[in-house]
């Protein structure tokens, strides 16, 4: 099998016959020769190798040194989240200092949304800071203007992303494991704004609602569209919970004509609780769609009664439920599925009915998203995913239809009864 190592990593050995000095040796640095072979340096002083042996990768401690905040401001290093915006971090580094200077000069008040006078002052402060900076950069007035316009903005999905990042950094600091972000990270998504978006200040002004942070970015007209949006969410597991939570915070379907349809035939299991955060121990055994809808309605009472829950599997057998009338009644579809077959089916339905589709998926720490606009973008089925190495849990639990499904079901049961409890005990 492939070793999966990279140059510079360290390994130790066990069960080696002949060259016994390697067993439980000090970690040795690896040089990768090929996908199945690697070198650990000069072994001429060791006994002759006979056969066998297992290697184990060892994580070596790394000492990290940090500058003071004052020094880091003057000589920043950047974490690039988008290499297509290579010039943005330096500009935003100056821009955020300008926002801080503006707030200091105005008793803590940030620039008003869409206010040209406040934006002009932020641009002036930014140029003043940039002129005095040893690493002077070229500033884009349009970028700084948008930064000032949106200084009081607050978008739930962005908050969720940065909340997750901060939580990870705290865990890194507490445990000493994994490498921290050792520089400034600036993230922008100005491409989310509509093309030619130039709202008036009155459209961005707060109205005294819980959505004022969002209105400050996209305007009242956009918020009204969201409140009357009709969306179909397929799946309410890990991704589905995050989607529903964000939609509740954004006020999607909170208006008179808004509705969220969510379907999931699965029930909540104890193993779901570590990542499907809308569920609690008392919910084990309940239907995911019903429980998730109740949870987000408590977060935002505006969408109470606006979520229609279903327990149907999407496919040919449920087209009497999700028929022409159903698709004509919705504005878009979001997939939160765990298998390729269902994803392709929903992709075909969305293309047929000309409904926009947000496709997403996770695998361990990796994730992907794809926006499908029929007859404008590539559809999900246009590209081929690699074959699934694992059988989706919902298939095993609810619709096992192949011999390998029954075998995997038995293996999972055996591991749950005899393997995982023992491993948990040994971990402590």
Short mmCIF file of C-alpha atoms in Angstrom, two decimals:
data_model
loop_
_atom_site.label_atom_id
_atom_site.label_comp_id
_atom_site.label_asym_id
_atom_site.label_seq_id
_atom_site.Cartn_x
_atom_site.Cartn_y
_atom_site.Cartn_z
CA UNK A 1 0.00 0.00 0.00
CA UNK A 2 1.03 3.65 -0.37
CA UNK A 3 2.90 5.02 2.62
CA UNK A 4 1.36 8.50 2.41
CA UNK A 5 4.46 10.24 3.77
CA UNK A 6 6.07 13.50 2.68
CA UNK A 7 9.67 14.72 2.71
CA UNK A 8 10.76 15.99 6.10
CA UNK A 9 8.32 13.95 8.16
CA UNK A 10 9.53 11.61 10.92
CA UNK A 11 8.86 7.92 11.57
CA UNK A 12 9.72 5.22 14.07
CA UNK A 13 9.53 1.44 13.69
CA UNK A 14 8.38 -1.77 15.35
CA UNK A 15 8.46 -5.53 14.62
CA UNK A 16 11.57 -5.19 12.43
CA UNK A 17 13.53 -8.47 12.24
CA UNK A 18 17.28 -8.29 11.84
CA UNK A 19 17.80 -4.53 12.01
CA UNK A 20 16.40 -4.50 15.55
CA UNK A 21 17.99 -1.14 16.43
CA UNK A 22 15.11 0.47 14.51
CA UNK A 23 12.45 -0.94 16.85
CA UNK A 24 11.21 1.92 19.08
CA UNK A 25 14.11 4.05 17.82
CA UNK A 26 14.29 7.82 18.00
CA UNK A 27 12.22 9.37 15.20
CA UNK A 28 14.09 9.38 11.89
CA UNK A 29 13.60 11.89 9.10
CA UNK A 30 12.04 10.64 5.87
CA UNK A 31 13.02 11.27 2.27
CA UNK A 32 10.34 10.06 -0.13
CA UNK A 33 11.63 8.01 -3.06
CA UNK A 34 8.29 6.89 -4.47
CA UNK A 35 4.68 6.26 -3.44
CA UNK A 36 5.66 2.90 -1.95
CA UNK A 37 9.25 3.55 -0.83
CA UNK A 38 11.12 6.04 1.36
CA UNK A 39 14.59 6.48 2.83
CA UNK A 40 15.56 7.10 6.47
CA UNK A 41 19.20 7.92 5.79
CA UNK A 42 22.40 5.99 6.49
CA UNK A 43 21.80 2.58 8.16
CA UNK A 44 25.28 1.09 7.59
CA UNK A 45 26.02 1.06 11.32
CA UNK A 46 22.98 -1.10 12.07
CA UNK A 47 22.51 -4.88 12.00
CA UNK A 48 21.63 -6.59 8.73
CA UNK A 49 17.96 -6.35 7.85
CA UNK A 50 16.12 -9.67 7.62
CA UNK A 51 12.44 -8.98 7.04
CA UNK A 52 9.20 -7.43 8.29
CA UNK A 53 8.55 -4.27 10.23
CA UNK A 54 5.94 -1.56 10.70
CA UNK A 55 6.48 2.21 10.65
CA UNK A 56 4.57 4.86 12.52
CA UNK A 57 4.62 8.56 11.72
CA UNK A 58 5.73 10.74 14.63
CA UNK A 59 4.68 14.38 14.98
CA UNK A 60 7.72 16.36 16.07
CA UNK A 61 7.34 19.47 18.26
CA UNK A 62 7.90 22.82 16.54
CA UNK A 63 8.81 26.04 18.34
CA UNK A 64 6.98 29.09 17.01
CA UNK A 65 7.96 32.67 17.80
CA UNK A 66 5.53 35.57 17.53
CA UNK A 67 6.12 39.28 17.11
CA UNK A 68 4.47 41.84 19.35
CA UNK A 69 1.23 43.23 17.96
CA UNK A 70 2.90 46.58 17.36
CA UNK A 71 5.73 45.00 15.37
CA UNK A 72 3.33 42.74 13.47
CA UNK A 73 1.26 45.76 12.40
CA UNK A 74 4.36 47.41 11.00
CA UNK A 75 5.83 44.27 9.40
CA UNK A 76 2.85 42.01 8.69
CA UNK A 77 2.81 38.54 7.20
CA UNK A 78 -0.39 37.45 5.49
CA UNK A 79 -2.34 34.22 5.31
CA UNK A 80 -3.75 34.09 1.77
CA UNK A 81 -7.20 32.51 1.55
CA UNK A 82 -7.67 33.46 -2.12
CA UNK A 83 -4.67 33.79 -4.43
CA UNK A 84 -6.80 35.53 -7.04
CA UNK A 85 -6.88 38.50 -4.63
CA UNK A 86 -3.17 38.64 -3.93
CA UNK A 87 -3.18 42.44 -3.46
CA UNK A 88 -6.16 42.57 -1.07
CA UNK A 89 -4.59 41.63 2.31
CA UNK A 90 -2.13 44.56 2.33
CA UNK A 91 -4.91 47.01 1.42
CA UNK A 92 -7.27 45.59 4.03
CA UNK A 93 -4.45 45.72 6.59
CA UNK A 94 -4.37 49.49 6.08
CA UNK A 95 -8.15 49.73 5.76
CA UNK A 96 -8.89 48.11 9.11
CA UNK A 97 -6.40 50.44 10.80
CA UNK A 98 -8.27 53.33 9.17
CA UNK A 99 -11.58 52.00 10.54
CA UNK A 100 -10.02 51.84 14.02
CA UNK A 101 -8.78 55.44 13.66
CA UNK A 102 -12.24 56.56 12.46
CA UNK A 103 -13.95 54.92 15.45
CA UNK A 104 -11.41 56.45 17.87
CA UNK A 105 -12.15 59.91 16.47
CA UNK A 106 -15.94 59.42 16.60
CA UNK A 107 -16.51 58.08 20.13
CA UNK A 108 -16.49 54.47 18.98
CA UNK A 109 -18.94 54.97 16.11
CA UNK A 110 -18.22 53.06 12.91
CA UNK A 111 -18.92 54.53 9.44
CA UNK A 112 -22.61 54.62 8.60
CA UNK A 113 -23.78 52.19 5.89
CA UNK A 114 -23.70 53.85 2.47
CA UNK A 115 -22.63 57.23 3.87
CA UNK A 116 -20.28 58.94 1.42
CA UNK A 117 -18.92 61.46 3.95
CA UNK A 118 -17.87 58.70 6.35
CA UNK A 119 -16.40 56.67 3.50
CA UNK A 120 -14.38 59.66 2.29
CA UNK A 121 -12.97 60.14 5.78
CA UNK A 122 -11.99 56.46 5.99
CA UNK A 123 -10.20 56.73 2.63
CA UNK A 124 -8.37 59.86 3.85
CA UNK A 125 -7.26 58.10 7.04
CA UNK A 126 -6.16 55.04 5.06
CA UNK A 127 -3.97 57.15 2.77
CA UNK A 128 -2.51 58.94 5.78
CA UNK A 129 -1.63 55.62 7.47
CA UNK A 130 -0.29 54.19 4.22
CA UNK A 131 1.98 57.20 3.59
CA UNK A 132 3.59 56.75 7.01
CA UNK A 133 3.99 52.97 6.59
CA UNK A 134 7.37 51.47 5.78
CA UNK A 135 5.67 48.96 3.45
CA UNK A 136 3.53 51.43 1.53
CA UNK A 137 1.08 49.72 -0.80
CA UNK A 138 -1.17 50.82 -3.65
CA UNK A 139 -4.69 51.48 -2.36
CA UNK A 140 -7.96 51.00 -4.24
CA UNK A 141 -10.48 53.68 -3.25
CA UNK A 142 -13.40 51.47 -4.36
CA UNK A 143 -12.30 48.68 -2.03
CA UNK A 144 -11.89 51.08 0.92
CA UNK A 145 -15.27 52.62 0.14
CA UNK A 146 -16.95 49.20 0.33
CA UNK A 147 -15.09 48.50 3.59
CA UNK A 148 -16.50 51.72 5.07
CA UNK A 149 -19.99 51.06 3.72
CA UNK A 150 -20.11 47.61 5.33
CA UNK A 151 -18.28 48.35 8.58
CA UNK A 152 -21.46 47.84 10.63
CA UNK A 153 -22.51 44.80 8.58
CA UNK A 154 -22.99 41.41 10.19
CA UNK A 155 -23.61 38.29 8.07
CA UNK A 156 -24.39 35.05 9.86
CA UNK A 157 -22.56 32.72 7.41
CA UNK A 158 -19.40 34.84 7.66
CA UNK A 159 -19.71 34.91 11.45
CA UNK A 160 -20.00 31.09 11.42
CA UNK A 161 -16.83 30.73 9.32
CA UNK A 162 -14.77 33.00 11.55
CA UNK A 163 -16.30 31.54 14.70
CA UNK A 164 -15.05 28.14 13.57
CA UNK A 165 -11.59 29.54 12.79
CA UNK A 166 -11.30 31.24 16.18
CA UNK A 167 -12.46 28.09 17.97
CA UNK A 168 -9.80 26.07 16.15
CA UNK A 169 -7.09 28.57 17.09
CA UNK A 170 -8.16 28.45 20.74
CA UNK A 171 -7.99 24.64 20.72
CA UNK A 172 -4.54 24.81 19.11
CA UNK A 173 -3.35 27.19 21.83
CA UNK A 174 -4.80 25.04 24.63
CA UNK A 175 -3.53 21.69 23.37
CA UNK A 176 -0.29 22.65 21.64
CA UNK A 177 -1.34 20.49 18.69
CA UNK A 178 -1.47 21.56 15.05
CA UNK A 179 0.07 24.72 13.61
CA UNK A 180 -1.64 28.04 14.37
CA UNK A 181 -2.24 30.80 11.85
CA UNK A 182 0.99 32.71 12.38
CA UNK A 183 0.05 35.86 10.50
CA UNK A 184 -2.81 38.21 9.59
CA UNK A 185 -5.77 36.67 7.81
CA UNK A 186 -8.07 39.03 5.89
CA UNK A 187 -11.06 37.55 4.09
CA UNK A 188 -13.45 39.30 1.73
CA UNK A 189 -16.22 38.11 -0.53
CA UNK A 190 -17.13 41.24 -2.45
CA UNK A 191 -18.13 39.04 -5.37
CA UNK A 192 -21.28 38.24 -3.37
CA UNK A 193 -22.57 41.74 -4.07
CA UNK A 194 -24.73 42.05 -7.19
CA UNK A 195 -22.97 43.40 -10.29
CA UNK A 196 -23.35 47.18 -10.43
CA UNK A 197 -24.66 47.27 -6.84
CA UNK A 198 -24.88 50.93 -5.81
CA UNK A 199 -27.54 51.24 -3.13
CA UNK A 200 -28.64 54.53 -1.62
CA UNK A 201 -27.89 55.26 2.02
CA UNK A 202 -31.59 55.08 2.90
CA UNK A 203 -31.79 51.49 1.58
CA UNK A 204 -28.90 50.42 3.85
CA UNK A 205 -30.06 52.28 6.96
CA UNK A 206 -31.10 50.22 10.01
CA UNK A 207 -34.82 49.65 10.51
CA UNK A 208 -34.68 48.31 14.08
CA UNK A 209 -34.91 44.63 13.14
CA UNK A 210 -32.67 41.67 13.90
CA UNK A 211 -31.56 41.76 10.27
CA UNK A 212 -30.04 45.27 10.34
CA UNK A 213 -26.50 43.87 10.06
CA UNK A 214 -27.50 42.15 6.82
CA UNK A 215 -29.43 45.14 5.54
CA UNK A 216 -26.27 47.24 6.03
CA UNK A 217 -24.56 45.06 3.41
CA UNK A 218 -27.26 44.07 0.91
CA UNK A 219 -30.07 46.58 1.54
CA UNK A 220 -33.74 46.35 2.48
CA UNK A 221 -34.95 45.24 -0.95
CA UNK A 222 -32.65 42.21 -0.83
CA UNK A 223 -33.84 41.37 2.69
CA UNK A 224 -37.46 41.44 1.54
CA UNK A 225 -36.61 38.97 -1.24
CA UNK A 226 -34.96 36.65 1.29
CA UNK A 227 -37.94 36.81 3.62
CA UNK A 228 -40.29 35.62 0.87
CA UNK A 229 -37.94 33.03 -0.58
CA UNK A 230 -39.11 29.41 -1.05
CA UNK A 231 -36.32 26.87 -0.70
CA UNK A 232 -36.11 23.07 -0.73
CA UNK A 233 -33.44 21.55 1.56
CA UNK A 234 -32.66 17.90 0.83
CA UNK A 235 -31.14 16.42 4.00
CA UNK A 236 -30.91 17.75 7.55
CA UNK A 237 -27.73 16.11 8.81
CA UNK A 238 -24.42 17.89 9.42
CA UNK A 239 -24.61 20.24 6.42
CA UNK A 240 -28.40 20.55 6.67
CA UNK A 241 -28.18 21.71 10.30
CA UNK A 242 -25.67 24.41 9.38
CA UNK A 243 -27.81 25.54 6.44
CA UNK A 244 -30.99 25.76 8.50
CA UNK A 245 -29.23 27.66 11.28
CA UNK A 246 -27.79 30.19 8.82
CA UNK A 247 -31.11 30.60 7.04
CA UNK A 248 -32.89 31.20 10.34
CA UNK A 249 -30.36 33.88 11.31
CA UNK A 250 -30.65 35.46 7.85
CA UNK A 251 -34.46 35.54 7.98
CA UNK A 252 -34.99 33.37 4.92
CA UNK A 253 -38.69 32.47 4.54
CA UNK A 254 -39.67 34.74 7.43
CA UNK A 255 -42.05 36.74 5.23
CA UNK A 256 -45.68 36.19 4.30
CA UNK A 257 -44.92 34.10 1.20
CA UNK A 258 -41.72 32.40 2.40
CA UNK A 259 -41.37 28.67 3.10
CA UNK A 260 -38.57 26.15 3.63
CA UNK A 261 -39.23 22.53 2.67
CA UNK A 262 -36.84 20.08 4.33
CA UNK A 263 -36.81 16.32 3.84
CA UNK A 264 -34.78 13.65 5.63
CA UNK A 265 -35.96 10.08 6.26
CA UNK A 266 -33.31 9.46 8.91
CA UNK A 267 -33.68 9.47 12.70
CA UNK A 268 -31.20 10.95 15.16
CA UNK A 269 -28.53 8.66 16.58
CA UNK A 270 -26.14 9.30 19.43
CA UNK A 271 -23.19 9.39 17.02
CA UNK A 272 -24.80 12.36 15.23
CA UNK A 273 -24.55 14.65 18.25
CA UNK A 274 -20.88 15.55 17.82
CA UNK A 275 -21.46 17.47 14.56
CA UNK A 276 -25.20 17.89 14.00
CA UNK A 277 -25.49 20.64 16.55
CA UNK A 278 -29.24 21.26 16.36
CA UNK A 279 -29.80 17.92 18.10
CA UNK A 280 -29.49 17.09 21.83
CA UNK A 281 -29.25 13.78 23.73
CA UNK A 282 -32.98 13.92 24.45
CA UNK A 283 -33.64 13.98 20.67
CA UNK A 284 -32.08 10.56 19.97
CA UNK A 285 -34.62 8.45 18.08
CA UNK A 286 -36.59 11.43 16.77
CA UNK A 287 -36.87 12.42 13.10
CA UNK A 288 -34.09 14.74 11.96
CA UNK A 289 -36.25 17.01 9.81
CA UNK A 290 -38.84 17.66 12.52
CA UNK A 291 -36.27 18.21 15.26
CA UNK A 292 -34.09 20.53 13.19
CA UNK A 293 -37.12 22.64 12.23
CA UNK A 294 -38.16 22.99 15.87
CA UNK A 295 -34.62 23.97 16.91
CA UNK A 296 -34.18 26.79 14.39
CA UNK A 297 -37.71 28.11 15.05
CA UNK A 298 -36.58 28.67 18.66
CA UNK A 299 -33.53 30.56 17.39
CA UNK A 300 -35.71 32.84 15.26
CA UNK A 301 -39.44 32.86 16.01
CA UNK A 302 -39.98 34.75 12.72
CA UNK A 303 -39.75 31.43 10.82
CA UNK A 304 -41.97 29.44 13.18
CA UNK A 305 -44.58 27.69 11.05
CA UNK A 306 -42.61 28.50 7.89
CA UNK A 307 -40.77 25.16 7.68
CA UNK A 308 -42.57 22.24 6.05
CA UNK A 309 -40.94 18.95 7.09
CA UNK A 310 -40.95 15.72 5.09
CA UNK A 311 -39.51 12.24 5.63
CA UNK A 312 -39.29 11.15 2.00
CA UNK A 313 -36.28 9.88 0.13
CA UNK A 314 -35.79 11.83 -3.11
CA UNK A 315 -35.98 9.52 -6.09
CA UNK A 316 -38.26 8.00 -8.71
CA UNK A 317 -40.53 6.49 -6.06
CA UNK A 318 -41.36 9.91 -4.53
CA UNK A 319 -42.06 11.84 -7.72
CA UNK A 320 -45.76 11.73 -6.83
CA UNK A 321 -44.81 13.92 -3.82
CA UNK A 322 -42.13 16.09 -5.42
CA UNK A 323 -44.02 16.60 -8.66
CA UNK A 324 -44.43 19.38 -11.20
CA UNK A 325 -46.60 21.42 -8.86
CA UNK A 326 -44.06 21.15 -6.04
CA UNK A 327 -41.09 22.30 -8.14
CA UNK A 328 -43.10 25.14 -9.64
CA UNK A 329 -43.83 26.37 -6.11
CA UNK A 330 -40.17 26.73 -5.03
CA UNK A 331 -37.40 29.16 -5.96
CA UNK A 332 -34.34 26.95 -5.41
CA UNK A 333 -32.87 23.72 -4.04
CA UNK A 334 -30.02 23.04 -1.60
CA UNK A 335 -28.44 19.59 -1.39
CA UNK A 336 -27.18 18.34 1.98
CA UNK A 337 -26.82 14.74 0.89
CA UNK A 338 -24.30 11.99 1.62
CA UNK A 339 -24.36 9.94 -1.60
CA UNK A 340 -23.69 10.54 -5.27
CA UNK A 341 -26.82 8.81 -6.60
CA UNK A 342 -29.18 11.20 -4.81
CA UNK A 343 -27.04 14.19 -5.77
CA UNK A 344 -27.22 13.28 -9.46
CA UNK A 345 -30.97 12.73 -9.25
CA UNK A 346 -31.57 16.16 -7.68
CA UNK A 347 -29.23 17.75 -10.21
CA UNK A 348 -31.29 16.27 -13.06
CA UNK A 349 -34.55 17.49 -11.50
CA UNK A 350 -33.18 21.01 -11.04
CA UNK A 351 -31.97 21.19 -14.64
CA UNK A 352 -35.33 19.89 -15.89
CA UNK A 353 -37.34 22.40 -13.83
CA UNK A 354 -34.77 25.20 -14.26
CA UNK A 355 -34.23 25.70 -10.56
CA UNK A 356 -30.91 26.93 -9.11
CA UNK A 357 -29.10 24.30 -7.04
CA UNK A 358 -26.55 24.73 -4.26
CA UNK A 359 -24.57 21.49 -4.05
CA UNK A 360 -22.27 20.80 -1.10
CA UNK A 361 -20.46 17.94 0.57
CA UNK A 362 -17.85 17.07 3.18
CA UNK A 363 -15.26 14.35 3.59
CA UNK A 364 -13.37 14.49 6.88
CA UNK A 365 -11.86 17.98 7.12
CA UNK A 366 -12.43 18.67 3.43
CA UNK A 367 -15.48 20.30 1.88
CA UNK A 368 -16.77 21.52 -1.46
CA UNK A 369 -19.60 23.60 -2.84
CA UNK A 370 -20.96 24.06 -6.36
CA UNK A 371 -23.58 26.50 -7.58
CA UNK A 372 -25.61 25.13 -10.49
CA UNK A 373 -27.67 27.54 -12.60
CA UNK A 374 -29.43 25.53 -15.33
CA UNK A 375 -28.34 26.43 -18.86
CA UNK A 376 -25.78 28.90 -17.49
CA UNK A 377 -23.25 26.90 -15.44
CA UNK A 378 -21.97 23.35 -15.49
CA UNK A 379 -24.34 20.92 -13.79
CA UNK A 380 -23.25 18.53 -11.04
CA UNK A 381 -23.65 15.49 -13.29
CA UNK A 382 -21.43 17.02 -15.98
CA UNK A 383 -18.34 15.96 -14.03
CA UNK A 384 -17.61 12.52 -12.62
CA UNK A 385 -16.87 12.05 -8.94
CA UNK A 386 -14.59 9.20 -7.89
CA UNK A 387 -16.34 6.03 -6.78
CA UNK A 388 -17.53 6.11 -3.18
CA UNK A 389 -15.23 4.13 -0.87
CA UNK A 390 -17.74 4.13 1.98
CA UNK A 391 -21.43 3.30 2.03
CA UNK A 392 -23.58 6.24 3.22
CA UNK A 393 -24.91 5.76 6.76
CA UNK A 394 -28.49 6.59 5.80
CA UNK A 395 -28.40 3.87 3.13
CA UNK A 396 -27.21 1.30 5.67
CA UNK A 397 -29.82 2.31 8.24
CA UNK A 398 -32.86 2.80 6.03
CA UNK A 399 -32.41 1.40 2.51
CA UNK A 400 -29.84 -1.45 2.42
CA UNK A 401 -30.39 -2.95 -1.03
CA UNK A 402 -27.16 -4.82 -1.84
CA UNK A 403 -25.23 -7.70 -0.32
CA UNK A 404 -22.33 -5.42 0.57
CA UNK A 405 -24.75 -3.23 2.53
CA UNK A 406 -25.70 -6.11 4.83
CA UNK A 407 -22.04 -7.03 5.28
CA UNK A 408 -21.14 -3.44 6.18
CA UNK A 409 -24.13 -3.24 8.53
CA UNK A 410 -22.83 -6.32 10.39
CA UNK A 411 -19.30 -4.91 10.53
CA UNK A 412 -20.54 -1.59 11.92
CA UNK A 413 -22.58 -3.41 14.56
CA UNK A 414 -19.58 -5.55 15.55
CA UNK A 415 -17.29 -2.52 15.80
CA UNK A 416 -19.84 -0.63 17.84
CA UNK A 417 -20.20 -3.50 20.31
CA UNK A 418 -16.65 -4.83 20.59
CA UNK A 419 -14.08 -2.52 18.97
CA UNK A 420 -14.96 1.11 19.64
CA UNK A 421 -15.64 0.73 23.41
CA UNK A 422 -12.26 -1.00 23.87
CA UNK A 423 -10.45 1.69 21.85
CA UNK A 424 -12.13 4.42 23.90
CA UNK A 425 -10.99 2.78 27.13
CA UNK A 426 -7.44 2.30 25.86
CA UNK A 427 -7.28 5.94 24.79
CA UNK A 428 -7.30 6.91 28.46
#
